[in-house]
Amino acid sequence: MQKMKNKNYANLVTFALVTMLNLCLVSCGGDDEESENISSKVTPLPQMSNVSLSYRSSVETVTLARDVQAEGATVSLKKGVSWINNIQLSGKVISFDVEENTGTSTGHRFDTLVVAVKGTRIGTICVTQARNPFSDSRLVWANENALYRKKALSTSELSGLEMTRLIYNLEKTTGGKDSYKNYPAFAFCIEMNHDPENNMEWYLPSEDEIRSYAHAQSYSGTPISKHNYWWSSSEDHIDGNAYNVYSGSIASRGAVFKGQDWWVVAFRNGKIEE
């Protein structure tokens, strides 16, 4: 009888230890840096939109929903060492300096401003900065793996934004048989976006959009004039070729094979960010 009691007691102790261990694993392993639990003693800030910037250096401000400085809040960068400097909090306004983005290997860079009160995060703001919108090399419209290298993607005339979205979604619409990465001129522009799925700010412009950038009848005195031809997103629906634009004039030059390489400039919200 005594042995039975001892065995039951041992089982209870074992059960208690296992239960405590499981609780520890849940509480220690369930934290996610992006969705950190907020204490019930502080009020979280409303979700804030991303701050999206061009490659130029700038001084930026973000206005919060309330005066968090009065609550003892601090603002820091998630990554710590960054291209964002001189962060200051004054009432409900955050100000900071942004360095020029001289990188070319990636389409954009980003960091996160973290607003915290006594070590508890109450809000975050993603700051994203695109690279220079002018490519540093010539790119092909479509490479040899592209399904639409020798045929048109659309029978309709699309804007640059519409065509860029169409190409971005190729992986979904072709069941993985094609990808925007097979379209280097578009990929250059797409990868400048921090969230192309929901906010395609940067895109390859249509032939008409590039032409509308010209002053008088030429691109003289603009960055377009530094190279001879520039790709547009527009296609010839009959033979599947794509139109490029000659920097010496805005007169039509005809469509060319998508496998040729020409220069690329990304437009943002209908214009060039020089």
Coordinates of C-alpha atoms in Angstrom, one line a residue:
M1 CA 0.0 0.0 0.0
Q2 CA 2.8 2.3 0.9
K3 CA 4.6 1.5 -2.4
M4 CA 1.4 2.5 -4.3
K5 CA 1.2 5.8 -2.5
N6 CA 4.9 6.5 -3.2
K7 CA 4.4 5.7 -6.9
N8 CA 1.3 8.0 -7.1
Y9 CA 3.3 10.8 -5.4
A10 CA 6.1 10.3 -7.9
N11 CA 3.7 10.4 -10.8
L12 CA 2.2 13.7 -9.5
V13 CA 5.6 15.3 -9.1
T14 CA 6.6 14.2 -12.6
F15 CA 3.3 15.5 -14.1
A16 CA 3.8 18.9 -12.3
L17 CA 7.4 19.2 -13.6
V18 CA 6.3 18.4 -17.2
T19 CA 3.5 20.9 -17.0
M20 CA 5.8 23.7 -15.7
L21 CA 8.3 22.9 -18.5
N22 CA 5.6 23.2 -21.1
L23 CA 4.4 26.5 -19.7
C24 CA 8.0 27.8 -19.9
L25 CA 8.4 26.7 -23.5
V26 CA 5.2 28.4 -24.5
S27 CA 6.0 31.7 -22.8
C28 CA 9.6 31.8 -24.0
G29 CA 9.2 30.4 -27.4
G30 CA 6.0 32.0 -28.6
D31 CA 7.4 35.6 -28.8
D32 CA 7.7 37.1 -32.3
E33 CA 9.7 40.3 -32.8
E34 CA 7.2 41.7 -35.2
S35 CA 4.1 41.0 -33.1
E36 CA 5.4 41.7 -29.6
N37 CA 2.8 41.6 -26.9
I38 CA 1.8 45.1 -25.6
S39 CA 1.3 45.6 -21.9
S40 CA -2.3 46.3 -20.8
K41 CA -0.9 49.3 -18.9
V42 CA 0.1 51.2 -22.1
T43 CA -2.1 52.2 -25.1
P44 CA -0.8 51.1 -28.5
L45 CA -0.6 53.5 -31.3
P46 CA -2.8 53.0 -34.4
Q47 CA -1.1 51.1 -37.2
M48 CA 0.9 53.5 -39.3
S49 CA 1.6 53.4 -43.0
N50 CA 5.1 52.8 -44.4
V51 CA 7.3 55.9 -45.1
S52 CA 8.4 55.4 -48.8
L53 CA 11.3 57.4 -50.0
S54 CA 13.3 58.0 -53.2
Y55 CA 17.1 57.5 -53.2
R56 CA 17.9 61.1 -52.4
S57 CA 19.1 62.3 -49.0
S58 CA 16.3 64.0 -47.0
V59 CA 15.0 65.2 -43.7
E60 CA 11.7 63.4 -42.8
T61 CA 9.0 63.8 -40.2
V62 CA 6.3 61.5 -39.0
T63 CA 3.3 62.7 -37.0
L64 CA 1.9 60.2 -34.5
A65 CA -1.7 60.0 -33.2
R66 CA -0.8 61.5 -29.8
D67 CA 1.9 63.0 -27.7
V68 CA 3.9 60.0 -26.7
Q69 CA 6.8 62.0 -25.4
A70 CA 4.6 63.0 -22.5
E71 CA 4.2 59.3 -21.8
G72 CA 8.0 58.8 -21.6
A73 CA 8.3 57.2 -25.0
T74 CA 11.6 56.7 -26.8
V75 CA 12.2 56.0 -30.5
S76 CA 14.9 53.7 -31.8
L77 CA 15.8 51.7 -34.9
K78 CA 15.1 48.0 -35.0
K79 CA 18.3 47.2 -36.8
G80 CA 20.4 49.6 -34.8
V81 CA 23.1 50.6 -37.3
S82 CA 21.4 52.2 -40.3
W83 CA 21.2 54.9 -43.0
I84 CA 18.6 56.7 -40.8
N85 CA 20.2 59.2 -38.4
N86 CA 19.5 61.9 -35.9
I87 CA 16.2 60.5 -34.7
Q88 CA 14.3 63.0 -32.5
L89 CA 11.0 62.8 -30.7
S90 CA 9.1 66.1 -30.0
G91 CA 5.6 65.6 -28.6
K92 CA 3.9 63.5 -31.3
V93 CA 6.4 64.3 -34.1
I94 CA 9.3 62.1 -35.0
S95 CA 12.0 63.6 -37.2
F96 CA 15.1 61.9 -38.7
D97 CA 17.7 62.3 -41.4
V98 CA 18.0 59.9 -44.4
E99 CA 21.3 59.3 -46.3
E100 CA 21.3 58.9 -50.0
N101 CA 20.9 55.4 -51.2
T102 CA 24.0 54.7 -53.4
G103 CA 23.5 50.9 -53.5
T104 CA 22.8 49.1 -56.8
S105 CA 22.8 45.5 -55.8
T106 CA 19.3 45.6 -54.2
G107 CA 16.1 47.4 -55.2
H108 CA 15.5 49.1 -51.9
R109 CA 16.5 49.1 -48.2
F110 CA 14.4 49.5 -45.1
D111 CA 14.5 49.8 -41.4
T112 CA 11.9 50.1 -38.7
L113 CA 11.3 53.0 -36.2
V114 CA 10.3 51.4 -32.9
V115 CA 8.3 53.6 -30.4
A116 CA 8.4 52.2 -26.9
V117 CA 7.4 53.2 -23.4
K118 CA 9.5 51.8 -20.5
G119 CA 10.8 49.1 -22.8
T120 CA 7.3 48.1 -24.1
R121 CA 6.7 48.6 -27.8
I122 CA 3.6 50.6 -28.6
G123 CA 4.1 51.2 -32.3
T124 CA 6.4 50.7 -35.3
I125 CA 6.9 52.6 -38.6
C126 CA 8.6 51.0 -41.6
V127 CA 10.9 53.4 -43.5
T128 CA 11.8 52.1 -47.0
Q129 CA 14.1 53.8 -49.5
A130 CA 14.4 52.8 -53.2
R131 CA 17.6 52.8 -55.2
N132 CA 18.4 55.2 -58.1
P133 CA 15.6 54.8 -60.7
F134 CA 18.1 54.8 -63.6
S135 CA 19.6 51.4 -64.2
D136 CA 23.4 51.2 -64.2
S137 CA 23.5 48.7 -67.0
R138 CA 21.4 47.7 -70.1
L139 CA 18.8 45.1 -69.5
V140 CA 16.7 42.8 -71.7
W141 CA 12.9 43.1 -71.7
A142 CA 12.6 39.3 -71.4
N143 CA 15.2 36.6 -71.1
E144 CA 15.3 33.2 -72.7
N145 CA 13.2 31.6 -69.9
A146 CA 10.3 34.1 -70.3
L147 CA 7.1 32.6 -71.8
Y148 CA 6.3 35.9 -73.4
R149 CA 9.7 36.7 -75.0
K150 CA 8.3 36.3 -78.5
K151 CA 4.6 37.0 -78.0
A152 CA 2.5 39.7 -76.3
L153 CA 1.2 39.4 -72.8
S154 CA -1.9 41.4 -73.5
T155 CA -4.0 42.2 -76.5
S156 CA -4.9 45.5 -74.8
E157 CA -2.8 48.6 -74.5
L158 CA -1.9 48.8 -70.9
S159 CA -0.3 51.6 -68.7
G160 CA 3.1 51.0 -67.3
L161 CA 1.7 50.3 -63.9
E162 CA -0.9 47.8 -65.3
M163 CA 1.8 45.9 -67.3
T164 CA 4.2 45.8 -64.4
R165 CA 1.5 44.4 -62.2
L166 CA 0.6 41.8 -64.9
I167 CA 4.2 40.7 -65.0
Y168 CA 4.6 40.7 -61.3
N169 CA 1.7 38.3 -61.0
L170 CA 2.9 35.8 -63.7
E171 CA 4.0 33.3 -61.2
K172 CA 0.4 33.0 -60.0
T173 CA -1.3 33.2 -63.4
T174 CA 1.0 30.6 -65.0
G175 CA 1.1 28.2 -62.1
G176 CA 4.8 28.8 -61.5
K177 CA 5.8 28.3 -65.1
D178 CA 6.9 31.9 -65.4
S179 CA 8.2 34.7 -63.1
Y180 CA 8.8 38.4 -63.1
K181 CA 12.5 37.6 -62.7
N182 CA 12.5 36.4 -66.3
Y183 CA 11.7 40.0 -67.3
P184 CA 14.8 41.9 -66.1
A185 CA 13.7 45.4 -67.2
F186 CA 10.5 44.9 -65.1
A187 CA 12.3 43.2 -62.2
F188 CA 14.6 46.3 -61.9
C189 CA 11.5 48.4 -61.2
I190 CA 9.5 45.9 -59.2
E191 CA 12.3 45.2 -56.7
M192 CA 12.4 48.9 -55.9
N193 CA 9.0 48.4 -54.1
H194 CA 8.9 47.3 -50.5
D195 CA 5.5 45.8 -50.9
P196 CA 4.7 45.2 -54.6
E197 CA 1.9 42.9 -53.8
N198 CA -0.1 45.7 -52.2
N199 CA 1.6 48.9 -53.3
M200 CA 3.3 49.0 -56.7
E201 CA 4.8 52.5 -56.5
W202 CA 7.7 51.9 -58.9
Y203 CA 7.1 50.5 -62.4
L204 CA 8.4 50.3 -66.0
P205 CA 6.6 53.2 -67.8
S206 CA 4.7 52.8 -71.0
E207 CA 5.9 54.3 -74.3
D208 CA 3.4 57.2 -73.9
E209 CA 4.5 57.9 -70.4
I210 CA 8.2 58.2 -71.3
R211 CA 7.3 60.4 -74.3
S212 CA 5.3 62.7 -72.1
Y213 CA 8.5 63.3 -70.1
A214 CA 10.1 65.0 -73.1
H215 CA 10.4 68.8 -73.4
A216 CA 9.6 70.2 -76.8
Q217 CA 10.5 67.4 -79.2
S218 CA 13.6 65.9 -77.5
Y219 CA 15.0 64.8 -74.2
S220 CA 17.9 67.3 -74.3
G221 CA 19.0 68.4 -70.9
T222 CA 17.3 65.5 -69.1
P223 CA 18.8 62.3 -67.6
I224 CA 17.2 60.4 -70.5
S225 CA 19.7 62.0 -72.9
K226 CA 22.7 60.3 -71.3
H227 CA 21.9 57.0 -73.1
N228 CA 20.5 56.3 -76.6
Y229 CA 17.5 53.9 -76.1
W230 CA 15.2 53.2 -73.1
W231 CA 12.8 50.4 -72.7
S232 CA 9.1 51.0 -72.3
S233 CA 6.5 48.5 -71.0
S234 CA 4.5 48.7 -74.2
E235 CA 4.2 45.8 -76.7
D236 CA 3.4 45.4 -80.3
H237 CA 0.4 43.0 -80.0
I238 CA 0.9 41.7 -83.6
D239 CA 4.4 40.3 -83.3
G240 CA 5.0 40.4 -79.5
N241 CA 8.0 42.8 -79.7
A242 CA 8.3 45.7 -77.3
Y243 CA 8.8 49.5 -77.9
N244 CA 11.8 51.4 -76.8
V245 CA 12.3 55.1 -76.9
Y246 CA 15.1 57.0 -78.7
S247 CA 16.6 59.7 -76.5
G248 CA 17.3 62.0 -79.4
S249 CA 13.6 62.4 -80.4
I250 CA 10.2 61.5 -79.3
A251 CA 9.3 60.3 -82.8
S252 CA 8.3 56.6 -83.0
R253 CA 11.1 54.2 -83.9
G254 CA 9.1 50.9 -84.0
A255 CA 9.2 47.9 -81.8
V256 CA 12.3 45.7 -81.3
F257 CA 13.0 42.1 -80.1
K258 CA 12.5 41.7 -76.3
G259 CA 15.9 39.9 -76.1
Q260 CA 17.8 43.0 -76.9
D261 CA 19.3 45.0 -74.0
W262 CA 18.5 48.7 -73.4
W263 CA 18.5 51.1 -70.5
V264 CA 15.7 51.2 -67.9
V265 CA 14.2 54.0 -65.9
A266 CA 11.6 53.4 -63.2
F267 CA 8.6 55.7 -62.9
R268 CA 6.9 56.4 -59.6
N269 CA 3.3 57.5 -59.5
G270 CA 3.4 58.8 -63.0
K271 CA 6.8 60.6 -63.1
I272 CA 10.5 60.2 -62.9
E273 CA 12.1 60.8 -59.5
E274 CA 15.3 62.5 -60.6

